[in-house]
CSV table of C-alpha atoms in Angstrom, one decimal:
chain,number,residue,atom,x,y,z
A,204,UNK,CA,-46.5,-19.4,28.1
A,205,UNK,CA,-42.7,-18.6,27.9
A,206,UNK,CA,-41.9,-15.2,29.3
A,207,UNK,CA,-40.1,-13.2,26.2
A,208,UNK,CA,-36.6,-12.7,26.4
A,209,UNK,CA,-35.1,-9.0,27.3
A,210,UNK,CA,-31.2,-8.3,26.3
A,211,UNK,CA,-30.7,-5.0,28.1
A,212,UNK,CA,-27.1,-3.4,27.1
A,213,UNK,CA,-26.6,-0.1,29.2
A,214,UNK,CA,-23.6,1.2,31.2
A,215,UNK,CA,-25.1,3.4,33.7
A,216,UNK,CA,-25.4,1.0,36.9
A,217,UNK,CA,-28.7,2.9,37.7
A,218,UNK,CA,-30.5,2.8,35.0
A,219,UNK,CA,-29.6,-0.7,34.3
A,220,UNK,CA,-30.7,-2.2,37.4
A,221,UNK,CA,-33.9,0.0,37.5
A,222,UNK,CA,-35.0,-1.4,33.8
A,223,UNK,CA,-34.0,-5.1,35.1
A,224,UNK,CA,-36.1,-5.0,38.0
A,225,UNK,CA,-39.1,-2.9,36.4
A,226,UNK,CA,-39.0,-5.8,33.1
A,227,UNK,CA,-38.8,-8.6,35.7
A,228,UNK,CA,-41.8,-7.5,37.7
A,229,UNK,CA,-43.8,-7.2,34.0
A,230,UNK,CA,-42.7,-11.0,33.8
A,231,UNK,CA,-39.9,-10.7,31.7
A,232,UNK,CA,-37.0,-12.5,31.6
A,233,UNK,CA,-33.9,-10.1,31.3
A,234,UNK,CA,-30.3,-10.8,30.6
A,235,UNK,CA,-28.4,-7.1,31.6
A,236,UNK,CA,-24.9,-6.6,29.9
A,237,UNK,CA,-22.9,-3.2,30.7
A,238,UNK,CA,-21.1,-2.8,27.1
A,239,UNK,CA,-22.1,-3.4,23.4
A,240,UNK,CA,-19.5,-6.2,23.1
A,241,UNK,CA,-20.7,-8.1,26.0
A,242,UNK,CA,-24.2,-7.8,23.9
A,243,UNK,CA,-23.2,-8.9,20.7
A,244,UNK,CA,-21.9,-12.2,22.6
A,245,UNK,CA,-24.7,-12.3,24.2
A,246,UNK,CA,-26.9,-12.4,21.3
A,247,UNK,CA,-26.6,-15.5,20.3
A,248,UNK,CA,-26.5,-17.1,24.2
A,249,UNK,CA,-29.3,-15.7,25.2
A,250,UNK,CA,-31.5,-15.2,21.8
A,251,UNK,CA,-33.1,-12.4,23.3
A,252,UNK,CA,-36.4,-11.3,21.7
A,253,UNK,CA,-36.4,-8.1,21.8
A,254,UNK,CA,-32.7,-6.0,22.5
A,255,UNK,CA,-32.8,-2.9,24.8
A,256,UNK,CA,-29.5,-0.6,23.6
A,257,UNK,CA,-27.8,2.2,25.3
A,258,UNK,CA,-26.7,4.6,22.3
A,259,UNK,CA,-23.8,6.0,24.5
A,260,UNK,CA,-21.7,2.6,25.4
A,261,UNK,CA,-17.6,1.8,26.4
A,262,UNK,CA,-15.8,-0.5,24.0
A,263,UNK,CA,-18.6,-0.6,21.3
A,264,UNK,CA,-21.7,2.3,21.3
A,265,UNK,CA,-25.0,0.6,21.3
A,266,UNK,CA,-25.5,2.4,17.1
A,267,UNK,CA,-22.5,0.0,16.2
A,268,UNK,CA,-24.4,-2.9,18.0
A,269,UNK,CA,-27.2,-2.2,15.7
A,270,UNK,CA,-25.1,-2.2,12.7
A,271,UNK,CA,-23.4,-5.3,13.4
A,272,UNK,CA,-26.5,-7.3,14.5
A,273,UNK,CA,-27.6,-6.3,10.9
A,274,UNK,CA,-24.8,-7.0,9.2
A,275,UNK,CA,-25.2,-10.7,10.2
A,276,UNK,CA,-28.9,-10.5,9.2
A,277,UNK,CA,-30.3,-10.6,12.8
A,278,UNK,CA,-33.8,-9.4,12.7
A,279,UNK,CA,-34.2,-9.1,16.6
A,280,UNK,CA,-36.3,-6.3,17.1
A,281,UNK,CA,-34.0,-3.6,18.6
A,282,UNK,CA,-35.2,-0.4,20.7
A,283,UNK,CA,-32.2,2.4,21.7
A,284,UNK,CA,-32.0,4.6,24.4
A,285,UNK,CA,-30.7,8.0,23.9
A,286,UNK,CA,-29.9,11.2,25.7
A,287,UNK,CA,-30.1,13.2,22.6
A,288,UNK,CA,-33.5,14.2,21.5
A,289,UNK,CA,-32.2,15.6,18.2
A,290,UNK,CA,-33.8,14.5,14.9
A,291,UNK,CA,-30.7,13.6,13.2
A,292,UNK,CA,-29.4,11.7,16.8
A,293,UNK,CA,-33.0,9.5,16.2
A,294,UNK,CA,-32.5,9.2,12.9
A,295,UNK,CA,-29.1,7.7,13.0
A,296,UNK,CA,-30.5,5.5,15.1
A,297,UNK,CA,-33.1,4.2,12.7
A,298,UNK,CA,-30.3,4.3,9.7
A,299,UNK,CA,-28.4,1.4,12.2
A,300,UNK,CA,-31.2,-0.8,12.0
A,301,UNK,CA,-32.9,0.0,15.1
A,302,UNK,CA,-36.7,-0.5,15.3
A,303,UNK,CA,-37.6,2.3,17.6
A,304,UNK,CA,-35.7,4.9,20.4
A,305,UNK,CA,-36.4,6.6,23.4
A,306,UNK,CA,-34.4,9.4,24.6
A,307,UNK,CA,-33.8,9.6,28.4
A,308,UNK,CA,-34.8,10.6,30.5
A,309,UNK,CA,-37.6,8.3,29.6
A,310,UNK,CA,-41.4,7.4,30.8
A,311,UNK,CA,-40.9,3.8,32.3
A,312,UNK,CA,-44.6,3.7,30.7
A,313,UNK,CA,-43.6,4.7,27.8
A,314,UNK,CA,-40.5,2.5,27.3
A,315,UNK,CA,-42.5,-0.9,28.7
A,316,UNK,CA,-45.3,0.3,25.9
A,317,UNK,CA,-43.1,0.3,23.1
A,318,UNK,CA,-41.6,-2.7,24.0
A,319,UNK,CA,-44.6,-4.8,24.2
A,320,UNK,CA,-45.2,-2.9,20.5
A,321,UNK,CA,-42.1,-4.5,19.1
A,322,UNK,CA,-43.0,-7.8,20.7
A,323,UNK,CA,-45.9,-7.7,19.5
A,324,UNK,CA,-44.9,-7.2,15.6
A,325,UNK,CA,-42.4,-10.0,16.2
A,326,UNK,CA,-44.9,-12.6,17.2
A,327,UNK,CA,-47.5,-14.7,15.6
A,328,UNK,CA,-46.0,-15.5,12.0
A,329,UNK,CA,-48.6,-17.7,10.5
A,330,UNK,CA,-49.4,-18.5,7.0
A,331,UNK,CA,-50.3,-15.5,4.9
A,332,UNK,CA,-50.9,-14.7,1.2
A,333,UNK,CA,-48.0,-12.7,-0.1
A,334,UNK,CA,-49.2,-9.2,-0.8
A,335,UNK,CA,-48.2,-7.6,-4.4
A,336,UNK,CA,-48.6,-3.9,-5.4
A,337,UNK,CA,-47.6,-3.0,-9.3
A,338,UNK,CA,-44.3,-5.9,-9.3
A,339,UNK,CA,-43.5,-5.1,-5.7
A,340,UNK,CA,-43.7,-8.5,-3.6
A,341,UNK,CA,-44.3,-9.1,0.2
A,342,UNK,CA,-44.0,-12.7,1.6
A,343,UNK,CA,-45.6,-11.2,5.2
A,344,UNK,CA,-44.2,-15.4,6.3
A,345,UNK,CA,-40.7,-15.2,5.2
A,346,UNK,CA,-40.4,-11.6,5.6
A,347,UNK,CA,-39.0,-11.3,2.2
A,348,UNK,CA,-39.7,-8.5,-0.3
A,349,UNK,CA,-39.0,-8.2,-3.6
A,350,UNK,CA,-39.3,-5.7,-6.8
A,351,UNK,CA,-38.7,-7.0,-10.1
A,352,UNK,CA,-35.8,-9.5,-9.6
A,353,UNK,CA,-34.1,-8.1,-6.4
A,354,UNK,CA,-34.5,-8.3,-2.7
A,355,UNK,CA,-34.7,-5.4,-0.8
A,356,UNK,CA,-33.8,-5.4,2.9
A,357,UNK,CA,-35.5,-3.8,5.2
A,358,UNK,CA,-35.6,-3.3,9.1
A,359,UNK,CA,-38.2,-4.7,11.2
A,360,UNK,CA,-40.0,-2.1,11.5
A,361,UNK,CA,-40.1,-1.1,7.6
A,362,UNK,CA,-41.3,-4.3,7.1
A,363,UNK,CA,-44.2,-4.0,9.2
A,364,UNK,CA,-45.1,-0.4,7.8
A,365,UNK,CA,-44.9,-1.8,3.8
A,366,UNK,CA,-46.9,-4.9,5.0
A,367,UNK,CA,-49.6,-2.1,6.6
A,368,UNK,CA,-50.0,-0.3,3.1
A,369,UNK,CA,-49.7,-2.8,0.9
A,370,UNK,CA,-52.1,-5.0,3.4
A,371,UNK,CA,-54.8,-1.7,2.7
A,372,UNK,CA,-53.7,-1.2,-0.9
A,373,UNK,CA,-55.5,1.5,-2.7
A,374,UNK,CA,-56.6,2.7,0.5
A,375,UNK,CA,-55.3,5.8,2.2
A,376,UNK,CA,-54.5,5.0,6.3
A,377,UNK,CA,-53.9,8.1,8.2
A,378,UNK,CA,-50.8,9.2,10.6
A,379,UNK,CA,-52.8,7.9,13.3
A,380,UNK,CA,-53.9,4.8,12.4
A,381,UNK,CA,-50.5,4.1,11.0
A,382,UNK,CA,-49.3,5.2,14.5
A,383,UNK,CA,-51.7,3.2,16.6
A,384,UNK,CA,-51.5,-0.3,14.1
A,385,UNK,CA,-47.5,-0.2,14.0
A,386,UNK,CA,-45.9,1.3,17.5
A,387,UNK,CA,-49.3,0.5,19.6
A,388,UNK,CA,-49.6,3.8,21.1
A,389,UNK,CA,-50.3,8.0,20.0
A,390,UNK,CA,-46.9,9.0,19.5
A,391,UNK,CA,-46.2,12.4,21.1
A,392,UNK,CA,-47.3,15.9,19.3
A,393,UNK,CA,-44.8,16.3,16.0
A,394,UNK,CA,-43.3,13.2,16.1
A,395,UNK,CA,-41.5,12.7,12.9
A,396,UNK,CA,-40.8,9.1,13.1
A,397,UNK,CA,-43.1,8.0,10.2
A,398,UNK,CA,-42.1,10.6,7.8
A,399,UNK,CA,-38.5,8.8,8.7
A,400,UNK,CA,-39.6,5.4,8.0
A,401,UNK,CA,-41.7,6.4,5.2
A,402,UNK,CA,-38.7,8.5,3.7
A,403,UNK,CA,-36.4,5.2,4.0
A,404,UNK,CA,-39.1,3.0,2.3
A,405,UNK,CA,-39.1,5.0,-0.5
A,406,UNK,CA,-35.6,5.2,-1.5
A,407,UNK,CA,-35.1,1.3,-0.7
A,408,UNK,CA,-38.2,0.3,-3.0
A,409,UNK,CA,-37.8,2.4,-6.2
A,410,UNK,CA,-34.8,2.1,-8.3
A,411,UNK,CA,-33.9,4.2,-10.9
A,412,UNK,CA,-36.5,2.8,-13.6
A,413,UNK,CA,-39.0,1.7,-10.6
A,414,UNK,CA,-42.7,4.3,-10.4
A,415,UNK,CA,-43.7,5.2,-6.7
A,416,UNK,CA,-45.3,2.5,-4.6
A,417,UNK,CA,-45.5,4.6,-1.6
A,418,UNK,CA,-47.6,7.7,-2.0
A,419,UNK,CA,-48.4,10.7,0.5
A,420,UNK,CA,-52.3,12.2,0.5
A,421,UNK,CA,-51.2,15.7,1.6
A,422,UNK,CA,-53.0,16.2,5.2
A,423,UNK,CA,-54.6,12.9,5.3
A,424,UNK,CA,-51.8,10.0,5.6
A,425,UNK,CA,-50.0,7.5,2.6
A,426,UNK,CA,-51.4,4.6,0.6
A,427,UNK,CA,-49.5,2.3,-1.4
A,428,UNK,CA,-50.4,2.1,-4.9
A,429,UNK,CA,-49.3,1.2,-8.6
Protein backbone atom coordinates (compact mmCIF):
# COMPACT_ATOMS: atom_id res chain seq x y z
CA UNK A 1 0.00 0.00 0.00
CA UNK A 2 1.15 3.54 -0.87
CA UNK A 3 2.54 5.45 2.04
CA UNK A 4 0.16 8.76 2.41
CA UNK A 5 1.57 11.93 1.40
CA UNK A 6 2.69 14.58 4.20
CA UNK A 7 3.19 18.46 2.99
CA UNK A 8 4.82 19.89 6.01
CA UNK A 9 5.16 23.96 5.75
CA UNK A 10 7.10 25.32 8.84
CA UNK A 11 9.98 27.83 9.16
CA UNK A 12 11.55 26.92 12.33
CA UNK A 13 14.65 24.60 11.08
CA UNK A 14 14.02 22.48 14.30
CA UNK A 15 10.89 21.76 14.32
CA UNK A 16 10.71 21.04 10.76
CA UNK A 17 13.31 18.50 10.64
CA UNK A 18 12.13 16.82 13.94
CA UNK A 19 8.41 16.42 12.31
CA UNK A 20 10.13 15.07 8.93
CA UNK A 21 12.03 12.51 10.53
CA UNK A 22 9.40 11.49 13.25
CA UNK A 23 6.53 11.16 10.01
CA UNK A 24 9.17 9.25 8.03
CA UNK A 25 9.91 6.74 10.70
CA UNK A 26 5.72 6.30 10.98
CA UNK A 27 6.13 5.46 7.11
CA UNK A 28 5.18 8.49 5.72
CA UNK A 29 6.22 10.12 2.90
CA UNK A 30 6.93 13.90 3.58
CA UNK A 31 7.68 16.77 1.38
CA UNK A 32 9.12 19.79 3.97
CA UNK A 33 8.74 23.49 2.60
CA UNK A 34 10.00 26.52 4.87
CA UNK A 35 7.27 29.20 3.70
CA UNK A 36 3.49 29.25 2.79
CA UNK A 37 4.33 30.14 -0.84
CA UNK A 38 6.74 27.41 -1.39
CA UNK A 39 3.51 25.25 -0.15
CA UNK A 40 0.97 26.52 -2.20
CA UNK A 41 3.39 25.42 -5.18
CA UNK A 42 3.83 22.58 -3.77
CA UNK A 43 0.40 21.57 -3.62
CA UNK A 44 -0.31 20.66 -6.61
CA UNK A 45 3.49 18.85 -7.24
CA UNK A 46 3.31 16.95 -4.59
CA UNK A 47 -0.62 16.26 -4.02
CA UNK A 48 -0.02 15.88 -0.53
CA UNK A 49 -2.77 14.05 1.45
CA UNK A 50 -2.87 15.60 4.26
CA UNK A 51 -0.98 19.42 4.79
CA UNK A 52 0.90 20.16 8.03
CA UNK A 53 0.86 24.29 8.40
CA UNK A 54 2.82 26.56 10.50
CA UNK A 55 0.30 29.50 11.49
CA UNK A 56 3.33 31.96 11.95
CA UNK A 57 5.12 31.80 8.30
CA UNK A 58 7.66 34.51 6.10
CA UNK A 59 6.17 35.58 2.79
CA UNK A 60 2.73 34.09 3.32
CA UNK A 61 1.36 32.89 7.10
CA UNK A 62 0.29 29.34 7.03
CA UNK A 63 -3.94 31.01 7.91
CA UNK A 64 -3.49 32.61 4.29
CA UNK A 65 -2.41 29.10 2.98
CA UNK A 66 -5.53 27.78 4.24
CA UNK A 67 -7.56 30.43 2.69
CA UNK A 68 -6.12 30.18 -0.56
CA UNK A 69 -6.10 26.27 -0.81
CA UNK A 70 -9.90 26.93 -0.24
CA UNK A 71 -10.47 29.47 -2.45
CA UNK A 72 -9.43 27.06 -5.32
CA UNK A 73 -11.70 24.41 -3.82
CA UNK A 74 -8.86 22.13 -2.52
CA UNK A 75 -10.26 19.81 0.00
CA UNK A 76 -6.86 18.44 1.32
CA UNK A 77 -7.38 17.87 4.81
CA UNK A 78 -5.25 20.66 6.47
CA UNK A 79 -3.96 20.52 10.38
CA UNK A 80 -2.12 24.11 11.75
CA UNK A 81 0.39 24.46 14.15
CA UNK A 82 0.19 27.32 16.54
CA UNK A 83 1.89 29.02 19.40
CA UNK A 84 -1.11 30.67 20.52
CA UNK A 85 -3.45 28.63 22.66
CA UNK A 86 -6.18 31.34 22.60
CA UNK A 87 -9.76 30.45 21.51
CA UNK A 88 -10.16 33.13 19.00
CA UNK A 89 -6.24 32.25 17.61
CA UNK A 90 -7.99 28.36 17.13
CA UNK A 91 -10.80 29.59 15.84
CA UNK A 92 -9.41 31.72 13.13
CA UNK A 93 -7.77 28.88 12.28
CA UNK A 94 -10.93 26.78 11.67
CA UNK A 95 -12.68 30.05 9.93
CA UNK A 96 -9.44 29.55 7.12
CA UNK A 97 -10.53 26.27 6.32
CA UNK A 98 -8.32 24.26 8.48
CA UNK A 99 -9.51 20.85 9.70
CA UNK A 100 -7.93 20.72 13.02
CA UNK A 101 -4.72 22.74 15.14
CA UNK A 102 -2.34 22.10 17.52
CA UNK A 103 -0.68 24.69 19.45
CA UNK A 104 3.12 24.15 20.24
CA UNK A 105 4.67 23.19 21.99
CA UNK A 106 2.89 20.05 21.02
CA UNK A 107 2.69 16.11 22.08
CA UNK A 108 4.48 14.34 19.00
CA UNK A 109 1.63 11.72 20.15
CA UNK A 110 -0.73 13.89 19.98
CA UNK A 111 0.09 15.53 16.55
CA UNK A 112 0.79 11.88 14.79
CA UNK A 113 -2.86 11.01 16.33
CA UNK A 114 -4.63 13.57 14.78
CA UNK A 115 -3.07 13.12 11.73
CA UNK A 116 -3.88 9.65 11.18
CA UNK A 117 -7.66 11.16 12.28
CA UNK A 118 -7.67 13.31 9.26
CA UNK A 119 -6.35 10.55 7.09
CA UNK A 120 -8.46 8.54 8.10
CA UNK A 121 -11.78 10.72 7.32
CA UNK A 122 -10.20 11.36 3.95
CA UNK A 123 -10.00 7.74 2.93
CA UNK A 124 -12.31 5.08 1.82
CA UNK A 125 -15.05 7.05 -0.36
CA UNK A 126 -17.24 4.27 -1.54
CA UNK A 127 -20.74 4.25 -2.73
CA UNK A 128 -23.22 5.51 -0.10
CA UNK A 129 -26.88 6.46 -0.04
CA UNK A 130 -27.21 10.22 0.23
CA UNK A 131 -28.49 11.11 3.62
CA UNK A 132 -31.57 13.71 3.86
CA UNK A 133 -32.88 15.42 7.05
CA UNK A 134 -36.18 17.87 6.49
CA UNK A 135 -34.83 19.19 2.61
CA UNK A 136 -31.20 19.24 3.77
CA UNK A 137 -29.13 16.86 1.34
CA UNK A 138 -25.78 14.87 1.88
CA UNK A 139 -24.20 13.03 -1.03
CA UNK A 140 -21.46 11.38 1.73
CA UNK A 141 -19.68 10.23 -2.33
CA UNK A 142 -19.41 13.56 -3.86
CA UNK A 143 -19.14 15.37 -0.69
CA UNK A 144 -21.84 17.70 -1.82
CA UNK A 145 -24.64 19.15 0.38
CA UNK A 146 -27.41 20.82 -0.40
CA UNK A 147 -30.66 22.69 1.22
CA UNK A 148 -33.42 23.58 -0.94
CA UNK A 149 -31.79 24.64 -4.22
CA UNK A 150 -28.24 25.81 -2.94
CA UNK A 151 -24.91 24.28 -2.19
CA UNK A 152 -23.48 24.90 0.89
CA UNK A 153 -19.70 24.57 1.31
CA UNK A 154 -18.29 23.28 4.00
CA UNK A 155 -14.72 22.28 5.37
CA UNK A 156 -13.61 18.83 5.67
CA UNK A 157 -14.17 18.46 8.82
CA UNK A 158 -17.85 20.02 8.80
CA UNK A 159 -18.61 17.63 6.45
CA UNK A 160 -17.71 14.78 8.35
CA UNK A 161 -19.52 16.08 11.62
CA UNK A 162 -23.08 16.77 9.37
CA UNK A 163 -22.51 13.28 7.77
CA UNK A 164 -22.17 11.86 11.72
CA UNK A 165 -25.74 13.51 12.68
CA UNK A 166 -27.52 13.20 9.89
CA UNK A 167 -25.91 9.41 9.51
CA UNK A 168 -27.78 8.92 13.37
CA UNK A 169 -30.70 11.20 12.60
CA UNK A 170 -33.20 11.45 15.27
CA UNK A 171 -30.73 10.20 17.52
CA UNK A 172 -28.89 12.24 20.09
CA UNK A 173 -24.67 11.29 19.96
CA UNK A 174 -22.92 12.76 22.88
CA UNK A 175 -19.61 15.14 23.07
CA UNK A 176 -17.76 12.04 23.42
CA UNK A 177 -18.79 9.92 20.95
CA UNK A 178 -18.84 12.85 18.56
CA UNK A 179 -15.17 13.34 19.79
CA UNK A 180 -13.99 9.78 19.46
CA UNK A 181 -16.00 9.02 15.84
CA UNK A 182 -14.61 12.40 14.13
CA UNK A 183 -10.95 13.40 15.64
CA UNK A 184 -10.20 9.61 16.81
CA UNK A 185 -9.11 10.46 20.16
CA UNK A 186 -10.66 12.23 23.88
CA UNK A 187 -9.89 15.64 23.18
CA UNK A 188 -8.35 17.35 26.34
CA UNK A 189 -10.66 18.66 29.44
CA UNK A 190 -12.84 21.88 27.95
CA UNK A 191 -11.98 21.63 24.62
CA UNK A 192 -14.33 23.83 22.72
CA UNK A 193 -13.67 22.61 19.30
CA UNK A 194 -17.07 21.07 18.65
CA UNK A 195 -19.12 23.84 19.94
CA UNK A 196 -16.90 25.69 17.15
CA UNK A 197 -17.68 23.35 14.47
CA UNK A 198 -21.10 22.97 15.60
CA UNK A 199 -21.60 26.84 15.76
CA UNK A 200 -20.29 27.12 11.97
CA UNK A 201 -22.66 24.28 10.81
CA UNK A 202 -25.44 26.14 11.96
CA UNK A 203 -25.10 29.41 10.46
CA UNK A 204 -23.91 27.69 6.94
CA UNK A 205 -27.06 25.37 6.89
CA UNK A 206 -30.08 27.69 7.87
CA UNK A 207 -30.88 30.58 5.86
CA UNK A 208 -33.15 33.12 6.68
CA UNK A 209 -36.48 31.13 5.98
CA UNK A 210 -34.55 27.57 6.75
CA UNK A 211 -35.85 25.66 10.67
CA UNK A 212 -32.88 24.25 12.68
CA UNK A 213 -31.31 21.00 11.47
CA UNK A 214 -28.74 20.92 14.03
CA UNK A 215 -30.01 20.81 17.60
CA UNK A 216 -28.19 20.82 21.12
CA UNK A 217 -29.76 18.25 24.04
CA UNK A 218 -28.52 20.51 26.95
CA UNK A 219 -25.92 18.16 28.92
CA UNK A 220 -26.15 15.21 26.74
CA UNK A 221 -24.66 16.10 23.09
CA UNK A 222 -26.66 17.30 19.50
CA UNK A 223 -28.86 15.35 17.07
CA UNK A 224 -29.89 16.48 13.73
CA UNK A 225 -33.41 16.63 13.14
CA UNK A 226 -36.38 18.23 11.12
Amino acid sequence: MESARVLVAEDDRSVRESLVMALELEGYTVCPTTDGEKALAAVDEFKPDVLILDVMMPTVDGLTVCRRLRARKVTTPILVLTARDQVADRVSGLDAGADDYVVKPFSLDELLARLRALLRRNHGAEEEPELVVGNLRLDPLRRIVTRGDRTIDLTKTEFDLLQLLMEHSGIVLSRDQIYEHIWGFDFETGSRSLDVYIGYLRRKTEGEDDSRIVHTVRGVGYVARP
